[in-house]
XYZ file of C-alpha atoms in Angstrom:
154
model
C 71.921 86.859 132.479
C 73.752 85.803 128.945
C 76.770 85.002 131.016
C 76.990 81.993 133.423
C 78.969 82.451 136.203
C 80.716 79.603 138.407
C 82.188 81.898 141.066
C 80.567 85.268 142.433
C 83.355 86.413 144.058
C 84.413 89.933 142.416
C 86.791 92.243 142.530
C 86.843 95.593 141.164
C 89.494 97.783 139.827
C 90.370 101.801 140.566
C 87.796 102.724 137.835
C 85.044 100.858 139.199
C 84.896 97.993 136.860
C 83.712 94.652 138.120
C 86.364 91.443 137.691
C 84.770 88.277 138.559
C 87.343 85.239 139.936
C 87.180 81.597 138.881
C 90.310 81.423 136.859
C 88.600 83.179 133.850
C 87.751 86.727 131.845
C 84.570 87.340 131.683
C 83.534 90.927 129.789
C 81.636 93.379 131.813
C 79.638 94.601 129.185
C 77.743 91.718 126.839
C 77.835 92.330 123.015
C 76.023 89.053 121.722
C 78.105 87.571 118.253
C 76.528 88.604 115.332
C 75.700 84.776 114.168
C 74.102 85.920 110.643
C 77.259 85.156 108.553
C 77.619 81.456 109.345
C 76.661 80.206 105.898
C 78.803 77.670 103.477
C 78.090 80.218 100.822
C 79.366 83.274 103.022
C 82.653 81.318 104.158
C 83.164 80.279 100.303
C 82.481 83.086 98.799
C 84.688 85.752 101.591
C 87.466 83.228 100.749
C 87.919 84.394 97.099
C 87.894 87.552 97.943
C 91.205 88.689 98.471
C 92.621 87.349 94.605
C 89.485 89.215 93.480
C 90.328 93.001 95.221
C 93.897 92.266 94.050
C 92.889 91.734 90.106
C 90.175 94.304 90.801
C 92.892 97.324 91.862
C 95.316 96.512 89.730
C 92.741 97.328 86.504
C 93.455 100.869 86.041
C 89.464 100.560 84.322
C 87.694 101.792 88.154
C 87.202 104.849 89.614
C 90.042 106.876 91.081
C 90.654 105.896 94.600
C 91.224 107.682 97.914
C 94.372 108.919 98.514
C 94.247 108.651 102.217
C 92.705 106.442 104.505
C 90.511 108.881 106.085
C 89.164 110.066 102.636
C 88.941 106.149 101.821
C 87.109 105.503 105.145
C 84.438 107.882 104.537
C 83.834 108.499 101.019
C 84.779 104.738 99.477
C 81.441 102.536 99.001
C 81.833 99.240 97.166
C 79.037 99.307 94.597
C 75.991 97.193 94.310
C 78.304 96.428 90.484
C 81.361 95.480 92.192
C 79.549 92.553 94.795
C 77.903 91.307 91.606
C 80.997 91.297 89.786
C 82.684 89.147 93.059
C 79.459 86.610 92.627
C 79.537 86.187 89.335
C 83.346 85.272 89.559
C 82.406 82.912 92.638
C 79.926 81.414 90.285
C 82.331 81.061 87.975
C 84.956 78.959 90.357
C 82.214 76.674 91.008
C 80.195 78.612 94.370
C 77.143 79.045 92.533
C 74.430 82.135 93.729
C 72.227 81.758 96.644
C 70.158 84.502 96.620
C 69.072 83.744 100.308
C 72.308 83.639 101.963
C 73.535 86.758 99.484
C 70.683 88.521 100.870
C 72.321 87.750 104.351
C 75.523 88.470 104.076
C 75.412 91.143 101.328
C 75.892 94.037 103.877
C 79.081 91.626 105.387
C 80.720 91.115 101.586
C 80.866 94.544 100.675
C 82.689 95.082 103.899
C 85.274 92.426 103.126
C 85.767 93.779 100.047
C 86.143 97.698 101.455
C 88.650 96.126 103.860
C 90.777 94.008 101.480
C 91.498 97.371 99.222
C 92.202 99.022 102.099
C 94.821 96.645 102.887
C 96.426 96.575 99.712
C 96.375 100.639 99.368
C 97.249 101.190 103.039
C 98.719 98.005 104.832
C 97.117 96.494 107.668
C 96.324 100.134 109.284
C 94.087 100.463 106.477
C 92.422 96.896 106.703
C 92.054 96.946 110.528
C 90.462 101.010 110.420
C 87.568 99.631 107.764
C 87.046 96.797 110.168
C 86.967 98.916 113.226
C 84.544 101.497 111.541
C 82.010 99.002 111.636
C 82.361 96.528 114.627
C 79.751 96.978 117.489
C 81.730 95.291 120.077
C 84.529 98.434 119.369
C 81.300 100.982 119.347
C 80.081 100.055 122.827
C 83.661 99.601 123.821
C 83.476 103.435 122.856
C 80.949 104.321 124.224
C 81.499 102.825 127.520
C 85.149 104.015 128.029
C 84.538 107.556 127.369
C 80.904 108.111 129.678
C 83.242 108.016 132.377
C 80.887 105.975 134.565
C 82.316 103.043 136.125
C 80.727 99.894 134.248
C 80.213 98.385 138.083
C 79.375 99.505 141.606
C 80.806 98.462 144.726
C-alpha cells in the first residue's frame, strides 16, 4: 500500500465507505500527485502569468471569445502561438527558455493560461470549472461517487 497506516481500527459509514481512526483523514481511494510540474522554470514562469492573460484580453487584436463558460470550456484552446508568446515575454523578464522543462510542463501552462481568462471573463466559477475539467483526483472522485458501489466492505 501507498498509504501507511498507524492504526487499523476502521469504521465505516451508511454508504459503505471505510474511515480509518488514529486522529487523521486518510482518502479511501489513492490518486498519486502529479509531481511533473516541480521545476524553477514552471513555478517562474506560471507566476507571470496572470499580468500576461490580463494584457492579452484586453487587446481587442485575438480571436472572439466565448460568450459562456460552457462554450469557453469546450471550444477555447490556448494556441501553440499564445504559450510562445507567454515564453518569449518570460524570457524577456529575465526567465530565460528551457526547452526541457517547457517540454514538461507545456500541457500544465496552457492550462494556467485557459484558467486565468476564464477568471477574468467569468469570475472564479469560470477559473475553478477549467481547473476542474482537467483534475484526475475530481475524475475518479466522479467516477467513484456515481458507480454506486461502496468504496469498502464490511
Amino acid at each position: 500500500s501507498m498509504i501507511k497506516l498507524a492504526d487499523s481500527t476502521k469504521y465505516y459509514t451508511g454508504m459503505g465507505r471505510v474511515v480509518f481512526g488514529g486522529g487523521g483523514i486518510i482518502p479511501d481511494v489513492f490518486i498519486p500527485i502529479d509531481t511533473s510540474y516541480t521545476s524553477d522554470y514552471y513555478f517562474e514562469i506560471r507566476q507571470m502569468i496572470p499580468p500576461f492573460a490580463s494584457r492579452w484580453i484586453e487587446n481587442d487584436t485575438h480571436i472572439p471569445l466565448p460568450k459562456t463558460l460552457d462554450a469557453f470550456l469546450h471550444s477555447y484552446q490556448i494556441s501553440d502561438e499564445m504559450l510562445e508568446a507567454l515564453v518569449k515575454h518570460a524570457a524577456d523578464q529575465g526567465v530565460p527558455r528551457n526547452a526541457a522543462d517547457l517540454s514538461d510542463c507545456r500541457a500544465e501552462l496552457k492550462l494556467q493560461l485557459k484558467a486565468r481568462i476564464a477568471k477574468m471573463l467569468f469570475g472564479d466559477e469560470g477559473l475553478y470549472a477549467v481547473f476542474n475539467d482537467d483534475d484526475p483526483a475530481i475524475d475518479k472522485a466522479l467516477k467513484v461517487l456515481r458507480s454506486g458501489e461502496p468504496v469498502a466492505r464490511k
